[in-house]
Short mmCIF file of C-alpha atoms and ligand atoms in Angstrom, two decimals:
data_model
loop_
_atom_site.label_atom_id
_atom_site.label_comp_id
_atom_site.label_asym_id
_atom_site.label_seq_id
_atom_site.Cartn_x
_atom_site.Cartn_y
_atom_site.Cartn_z
CA MET A 1 0.11 0.06 0.03
CA ARG A 2 2.93 2.36 0.76
CA ASP A 3 3.73 2.28 -2.88
CA ALA A 4 0.48 3.87 -3.72
CA VAL A 5 1.25 7.07 -2.02
CA LYS A 6 4.28 8.15 -3.78
CA PRO A 7 4.93 11.82 -2.56
CA GLY A 8 6.75 12.74 -5.59
CA ARG A 9 3.72 12.18 -7.80
CA VAL A 10 1.18 13.86 -5.51
CA SER A 11 3.02 16.99 -5.86
CA GLN A 12 2.97 16.90 -9.54
CA VAL A 13 -0.91 16.81 -9.65
CA GLY A 14 -2.80 19.90 -9.13
CA ALA A 15 -6.07 19.92 -6.99
CA THR A 16 -8.30 20.59 -10.11
CA GLU A 17 -6.64 17.62 -12.09
CA THR A 18 -7.27 15.43 -9.02
CA ALA A 19 -10.86 16.19 -9.05
CA GLU A 20 -11.26 15.72 -12.84
CA ALA A 21 -9.46 12.22 -12.47
CA VAL A 22 -11.88 11.32 -9.65
CA VAL A 23 -14.98 12.35 -11.82
CA SER A 24 -13.87 10.55 -14.87
CA ALA A 25 -12.97 7.38 -12.97
CA ARG A 26 -16.52 7.52 -11.45
CA LYS A 27 -18.08 8.03 -14.97
CA PRO A 28 -16.32 6.39 -17.77
CA TYR A 29 -18.76 7.47 -20.18
CA LYS A 30 -19.02 10.95 -21.70
CA LEU A 31 -21.24 11.45 -24.53
CA VAL A 32 -24.25 9.59 -23.00
CA SER A 33 -23.68 11.12 -19.69
CA ARG A 34 -25.98 13.85 -18.13
CA ASP A 35 -22.85 16.03 -17.54
CA PHE A 36 -22.53 16.16 -21.49
CA HIS A 37 -26.15 16.88 -22.11
CA PRO A 38 -28.19 18.10 -18.96
CA ASP A 39 -31.55 18.02 -20.71
CA ASP A 40 -33.34 14.88 -21.45
CA SER A 41 -32.59 13.70 -25.14
CA VAL A 42 -35.72 13.37 -27.33
CA ILE A 43 -35.28 10.75 -30.01
CA GLN A 44 -37.45 11.55 -33.09
CA VAL A 45 -38.33 8.55 -35.23
CA GLY A 46 -40.64 9.83 -37.91
CA PRO A 47 -43.60 11.05 -35.91
CA VAL A 48 -42.77 9.30 -32.77
CA ALA A 49 -40.66 11.09 -29.97
CA PHE A 50 -38.97 8.89 -27.36
CA GLY A 51 -38.06 10.90 -24.12
CA GLY A 52 -40.93 13.59 -24.36
CA ASP A 53 -44.22 13.58 -22.43
CA LYS A 54 -45.69 10.62 -24.33
CA VAL A 55 -45.04 7.01 -23.12
CA ILE A 56 -44.26 5.19 -26.40
CA VAL A 57 -45.49 1.52 -26.58
CA MET A 58 -43.73 -0.84 -29.02
CA SER A 59 -45.50 -4.20 -29.37
CA GLY A 60 -45.63 -7.30 -31.48
CA PRO A 61 -44.37 -10.80 -31.81
CA CYS A 62 -41.14 -12.14 -30.52
CA ALA A 63 -40.50 -13.43 -33.95
CA VAL A 64 -42.03 -12.85 -37.48
CA GLU A 65 -43.55 -16.29 -38.24
CA SER A 66 -45.60 -15.60 -41.45
CA ARG A 67 -47.33 -12.80 -43.40
CA GLU A 68 -50.73 -13.70 -41.87
CA GLN A 69 -49.54 -13.45 -38.43
CA LEU A 70 -47.70 -10.18 -39.00
CA MET A 71 -50.61 -8.38 -40.78
CA MET A 72 -53.16 -9.32 -38.24
CA THR A 73 -50.85 -7.93 -35.62
CA ALA A 74 -50.02 -4.82 -37.36
CA GLU A 75 -53.83 -4.07 -37.99
CA PHE A 76 -54.48 -4.59 -34.48
CA MET A 77 -51.52 -2.22 -33.33
CA GLN A 78 -52.97 0.36 -35.58
CA ARG A 79 -56.39 0.07 -34.08
CA VAL A 80 -55.40 0.30 -30.59
CA GLY A 81 -52.90 3.19 -31.17
CA VAL A 82 -49.46 1.41 -30.72
CA PRO A 83 -47.18 3.38 -32.74
CA VAL A 84 -44.25 0.98 -33.15
CA MET A 85 -44.35 -2.85 -34.07
CA ARG A 86 -41.70 -5.15 -32.99
CA GLY A 87 -41.05 -8.53 -34.66
CA GLY A 88 -37.73 -10.34 -34.67
CA ALA A 89 -36.58 -11.37 -38.29
CA TYR A 90 -32.95 -12.47 -37.02
CA LYS A 91 -33.44 -14.63 -33.58
CA PRO A 92 -30.76 -15.10 -31.38
CA ARG A 93 -31.87 -18.28 -29.76
CA THR A 94 -30.32 -20.00 -26.85
CA SER A 95 -30.66 -23.49 -28.68
CA PRO A 96 -29.41 -23.90 -32.20
CA TYR A 97 -32.38 -26.30 -32.88
CA SER A 98 -35.01 -23.47 -32.03
CA PHE A 99 -36.39 -21.49 -34.71
CA GLN A 100 -33.85 -19.04 -36.00
CA GLY A 101 -36.19 -16.50 -37.72
CA MET A 102 -37.40 -15.60 -41.34
CA ARG A 103 -34.32 -13.31 -42.06
CA LEU A 104 -34.38 -11.20 -45.00
CA ASP A 105 -37.85 -12.46 -45.81
CA GLY A 106 -39.21 -11.25 -42.46
CA LEU A 107 -37.83 -7.94 -42.79
CA LYS A 108 -39.38 -7.56 -46.11
CA MET A 109 -42.77 -8.53 -44.33
CA LEU A 110 -42.13 -6.04 -41.58
CA ALA A 111 -41.80 -3.18 -44.16
CA GLU A 112 -44.99 -4.34 -46.00
CA ALA A 113 -46.78 -4.07 -42.54
CA ARG A 114 -45.48 -0.56 -42.29
CA GLU A 115 -46.77 0.30 -45.50
CA ARG A 116 -50.17 -1.12 -45.00
CA TYR A 117 -50.82 -0.09 -41.30
CA GLY A 118 -48.51 2.85 -40.74
CA VAL A 119 -46.71 1.37 -37.76
CA LEU A 120 -42.93 2.04 -37.44
CA ILE A 121 -40.61 -1.09 -37.19
CA VAL A 122 -38.12 -2.26 -34.42
CA THR A 123 -36.39 -5.22 -35.24
CA GLU A 124 -33.09 -6.91 -33.96
CA ALA A 125 -29.69 -7.14 -35.80
CA VAL A 126 -27.40 -10.01 -34.68
CA ASP A 127 -24.28 -9.41 -36.74
CA HIS A 128 -22.97 -7.07 -39.41
CA GLU A 129 -24.85 -8.67 -42.32
CA SER A 130 -28.27 -8.39 -40.47
CA LEU A 131 -27.40 -4.74 -39.38
CA ALA A 132 -27.12 -3.65 -43.01
CA ASN A 133 -30.41 -5.39 -43.74
CA VAL A 134 -32.19 -4.03 -40.80
CA ALA A 135 -30.90 -0.51 -41.27
CA GLU A 136 -32.23 -0.57 -44.95
CA TRP A 137 -35.79 -2.23 -44.06
CA ALA A 138 -36.66 -1.08 -40.38
CA ASP A 139 -36.97 2.28 -38.55
CA ILE A 140 -35.27 1.28 -35.22
CA VAL A 141 -32.25 -1.01 -34.88
CA GLN A 142 -32.56 -3.30 -31.81
CA ILE A 143 -29.39 -4.82 -30.18
CA GLY A 144 -30.24 -7.64 -28.04
CA ALA A 145 -29.18 -8.56 -24.63
CA ARG A 146 -26.72 -11.11 -26.03
CA ASN A 147 -24.79 -8.55 -28.11
CA MET A 148 -24.86 -5.65 -25.81
CA GLN A 149 -20.94 -6.40 -25.55
CA ASN A 150 -20.42 -7.14 -29.16
CA PHE A 151 -18.15 -4.05 -29.49
CA GLU A 152 -17.35 -4.59 -33.26
CA LEU A 153 -21.24 -4.78 -33.76
CA LEU A 154 -21.60 -1.71 -31.46
CA LYS A 155 -19.11 0.27 -33.55
CA ALA A 156 -20.90 -0.55 -36.72
CA VAL A 157 -24.35 0.32 -35.10
CA GLY A 158 -22.78 3.76 -34.49
CA GLN A 159 -22.53 4.31 -38.29
CA CYS A 160 -25.71 2.65 -39.29
CA GLY A 161 -27.74 5.80 -39.58
CA ARG A 162 -30.76 4.40 -37.62
CA PRO A 163 -32.13 5.09 -34.22
CA VAL A 164 -31.09 2.11 -31.92
CA LEU A 165 -32.87 0.09 -29.08
CA LEU A 166 -30.00 -1.05 -26.82
CA LYS A 167 -31.09 -3.85 -24.48
CA ARG A 168 -29.06 -4.41 -21.25
CA GLY A 169 -27.26 -7.36 -21.10
CA MET A 170 -28.58 -10.10 -18.90
CA ALA A 171 -25.49 -9.80 -16.68
CA ALA A 172 -24.52 -6.51 -17.25
CA THR A 173 -23.96 -3.52 -14.69
CA ILE A 174 -25.48 -0.27 -15.37
CA ASP A 175 -22.02 1.02 -16.25
CA GLU A 176 -21.43 -1.58 -18.60
CA TRP A 177 -24.67 -1.03 -20.33
CA LEU A 178 -23.89 2.80 -20.54
CA LEU A 179 -20.44 1.99 -21.87
CA ALA A 180 -21.98 -0.17 -24.58
CA ALA A 181 -24.12 2.81 -25.46
CA GLU A 182 -20.94 5.08 -25.38
CA TYR A 183 -19.50 2.74 -28.04
CA ILE A 184 -22.41 3.52 -30.25
CA ALA A 185 -22.17 7.33 -29.46
CA ALA A 186 -18.58 7.52 -29.94
CA HIS A 187 -19.00 6.00 -33.42
CA GLY A 188 -21.35 8.64 -34.59
CA ASN A 189 -24.96 7.81 -33.36
CA LEU A 190 -26.57 9.46 -30.37
CA ASN A 191 -30.06 8.25 -31.09
CA ILE A 192 -30.05 5.52 -28.62
CA ILE A 193 -33.03 4.37 -26.52
CA LEU A 194 -31.84 2.14 -23.66
CA CYS A 195 -33.95 -0.94 -22.71
CA GLU A 196 -34.10 -2.58 -19.49
CA ARG A 197 -35.29 -6.15 -20.12
CA GLY A 198 -34.42 -7.83 -16.55
CA ILE A 199 -31.32 -9.26 -15.41
CA ARG A 200 -30.14 -12.66 -14.06
CA THR A 201 -30.39 -13.03 -10.41
CA TYR A 202 -30.89 -16.09 -8.14
CA GLU A 203 -34.48 -15.93 -8.45
CA THR A 204 -35.78 -18.70 -10.78
CA LYS A 205 -39.52 -17.97 -10.56
CA THR A 206 -39.09 -15.03 -13.19
CA ARG A 207 -37.16 -15.47 -16.37
CA ASN A 208 -35.12 -12.56 -15.24
CA THR A 209 -35.42 -9.98 -12.60
CA LEU A 210 -36.62 -6.68 -13.81
CA ASP A 211 -34.45 -3.92 -12.36
CA ILE A 212 -36.89 -1.18 -11.88
CA SER A 213 -34.29 0.90 -10.07
CA ALA A 214 -32.40 0.97 -13.38
CA VAL A 215 -35.11 3.48 -14.63
CA PRO A 216 -34.40 6.40 -12.00
CA VAL A 217 -30.68 5.46 -11.76
CA VAL A 218 -29.86 5.55 -15.66
CA LYS A 219 -32.03 8.56 -15.99
CA GLN A 220 -29.93 10.40 -13.49
CA LEU A 221 -26.75 9.22 -15.13
CA SER A 222 -27.71 9.59 -18.74
CA HIS A 223 -29.90 11.93 -21.04
CA LEU A 224 -30.95 9.09 -23.16
CA PRO A 225 -34.60 7.75 -22.90
CA VAL A 226 -35.17 4.48 -20.99
CA VAL A 227 -37.70 1.85 -21.91
CA ILE A 228 -38.86 -1.29 -19.95
CA ASP A 229 -39.34 -4.60 -21.58
CA PRO A 230 -41.57 -6.57 -19.02
CA SER A 231 -42.01 -9.48 -21.30
CA HIS A 232 -38.43 -10.81 -21.26
CA ALA A 233 -38.22 -9.90 -17.58
CA ALA A 234 -41.30 -11.91 -16.55
CA GLY A 235 -41.21 -14.93 -18.98
CA GLN A 236 -45.01 -15.45 -18.08
CA TRP A 237 -47.76 -13.21 -19.75
CA GLN A 238 -49.75 -12.85 -16.61
CA TRP A 239 -46.89 -10.74 -14.99
CA VAL A 240 -46.38 -8.50 -17.92
CA LEU A 241 -49.20 -5.93 -17.03
CA PRO A 242 -48.08 -5.20 -13.35
CA LEU A 243 -44.45 -4.85 -14.47
CA ALA A 244 -45.41 -2.56 -17.22
CA ARG A 245 -47.59 -0.46 -14.81
CA ALA A 246 -44.41 -0.47 -12.55
CA GLY A 247 -42.13 0.69 -15.18
CA VAL A 248 -44.32 3.51 -16.41
CA ALA A 249 -44.74 4.64 -12.55
CA ALA A 250 -40.95 4.64 -12.21
CA GLY A 251 -40.52 7.07 -15.06
CA ALA A 252 -39.93 4.74 -18.04
CA ASP A 253 -40.33 6.64 -21.39
CA GLY A 254 -41.66 3.50 -23.14
CA LEU A 255 -42.46 -0.13 -23.02
CA ILE A 256 -41.74 -2.99 -25.48
CA ILE A 257 -44.16 -5.85 -25.04
CA GLU A 258 -44.51 -9.31 -26.80
CA THR A 259 -47.91 -9.72 -28.41
CA HIS A 260 -49.01 -12.69 -30.60
CA PRO A 261 -52.50 -13.42 -32.18
CA ASN A 262 -52.22 -16.94 -30.82
CA PRO A 263 -49.52 -17.26 -28.04
CA ALA A 264 -50.01 -20.92 -27.55
CA GLU A 265 -48.73 -21.43 -31.05
CA ALA A 266 -46.07 -19.00 -31.16
CA LEU A 267 -42.65 -20.13 -32.31
CA SER A 268 -40.81 -18.33 -29.76
CA ASP A 269 -41.54 -16.74 -26.46
CA GLY A 270 -45.11 -17.76 -26.35
CA PRO A 271 -45.56 -18.08 -22.58
CA GLN A 272 -44.66 -14.55 -22.14
CA SER A 273 -46.72 -13.06 -25.07
CA LEU A 274 -49.95 -11.30 -24.69
CA ASN A 275 -52.97 -12.17 -26.90
CA PHE A 276 -54.74 -9.05 -28.43
CA ARG A 277 -57.41 -8.90 -25.56
CA HIS A 278 -54.72 -8.73 -22.90
CA MET A 279 -52.68 -6.24 -24.91
CA GLU A 280 -55.75 -3.72 -25.34
CA GLU A 281 -56.25 -4.23 -21.53
CA LEU A 282 -52.77 -3.25 -20.95
CA MET A 283 -53.09 -0.14 -23.05
CA GLU A 284 -55.85 0.95 -20.93
CA GLU A 285 -54.32 0.12 -17.60
CA VAL A 286 -50.89 1.58 -18.41
CA GLY A 287 -52.67 4.70 -19.78
CA ARG A 288 -54.16 5.35 -16.44
CA VAL A 289 -50.64 5.06 -14.87
CA ALA A 290 -49.12 7.22 -17.43
CA ARG A 291 -51.78 9.99 -16.76
CA ALA A 292 -51.31 9.59 -12.97
CA VAL A 293 -47.72 10.52 -13.49
CA GLY A 294 -48.38 13.38 -15.76
CA ARG A 295 -47.76 11.74 -19.00
CA THR A 296 -49.95 10.12 -21.88
CA LEU A 297 -49.77 7.10 -24.10
C1 PEP B 301 -36.34 -10.20 -27.96
O1 PEP B 301 -36.47 -8.88 -28.14
O2 PEP B 301 -37.10 -11.10 -28.60
C2 PEP B 301 -35.05 -10.67 -27.47
C3 PEP B 301 -34.47 -11.71 -28.01
O3 PEP B 301 -34.80 -10.06 -26.33
P1 PEP B 301 -33.52 -9.99 -25.45
O4 PEP B 301 -32.20 -9.66 -26.20
O5 PEP B 301 -33.78 -8.90 -24.43
O6 PEP B 301 -33.25 -11.41 -24.79
MN1 MN B 302 -38.38 -12.53 -27.30
#
């Protein structure tokens, strides 16, 4: 320990430099930090503004499975006023034997749904090749929990020219998550929406543990909007609504919810997917919470 206190060195560092070193050691990120941009950032995607007064709801199936499934879903989203539809075309599955997604065909279907029903599209890119395709066909590029620390991909996302939904890794600290955002920002893209989707804890009843505290903590540390994904946190559709309410009450700027016309037949994440009736109920219930905290849906 004695070596750490070297009198010669201390005398070379002035008080201001020491204070700056302490600040930068505490906050390793810069561009995504509140210090850099004290006001909330509002990320405008077409007519939709993330980080403003409105709580933005994104919803749709875990995966694009067929044109029929997708068009039914898009028509429903338009009807109940959900402005952004989700749907994975490239699926990062835990098992190589699970459905891997419709890939480029899926992206084209998402784009067709946008044309027909006026919903914006958020969908995941899993590597450089899919990123180029997603940036061409979708409105928002999703980077999933598993790729949150794929640094080469994050650099490319910085240059992709589209807003990004950056999910928190399932074992990532808030600092690691913000540093992942910093990678994207440092490579040219500050249109980043952060998404808390639950982290791994010792609890096994839920698929992940939704870290509600991440909402106020990240909003204090960063100017970027934060949304909540209660579906991947809960793992069970019955718990999605209460977690969505909690997220909005805690100050989340939006929600991303898995919905399927027939969850029992979903090719991925059926147990956590809401059917249309339950999604409509969620819009009503969450709308009430939003109004209670001075916002709208
Ligand atoms: C998804 O959104 O379907 C998904 C794979 O999410 P996550 O990366 O949060 O697991
Ligand atoms: Mn899913």
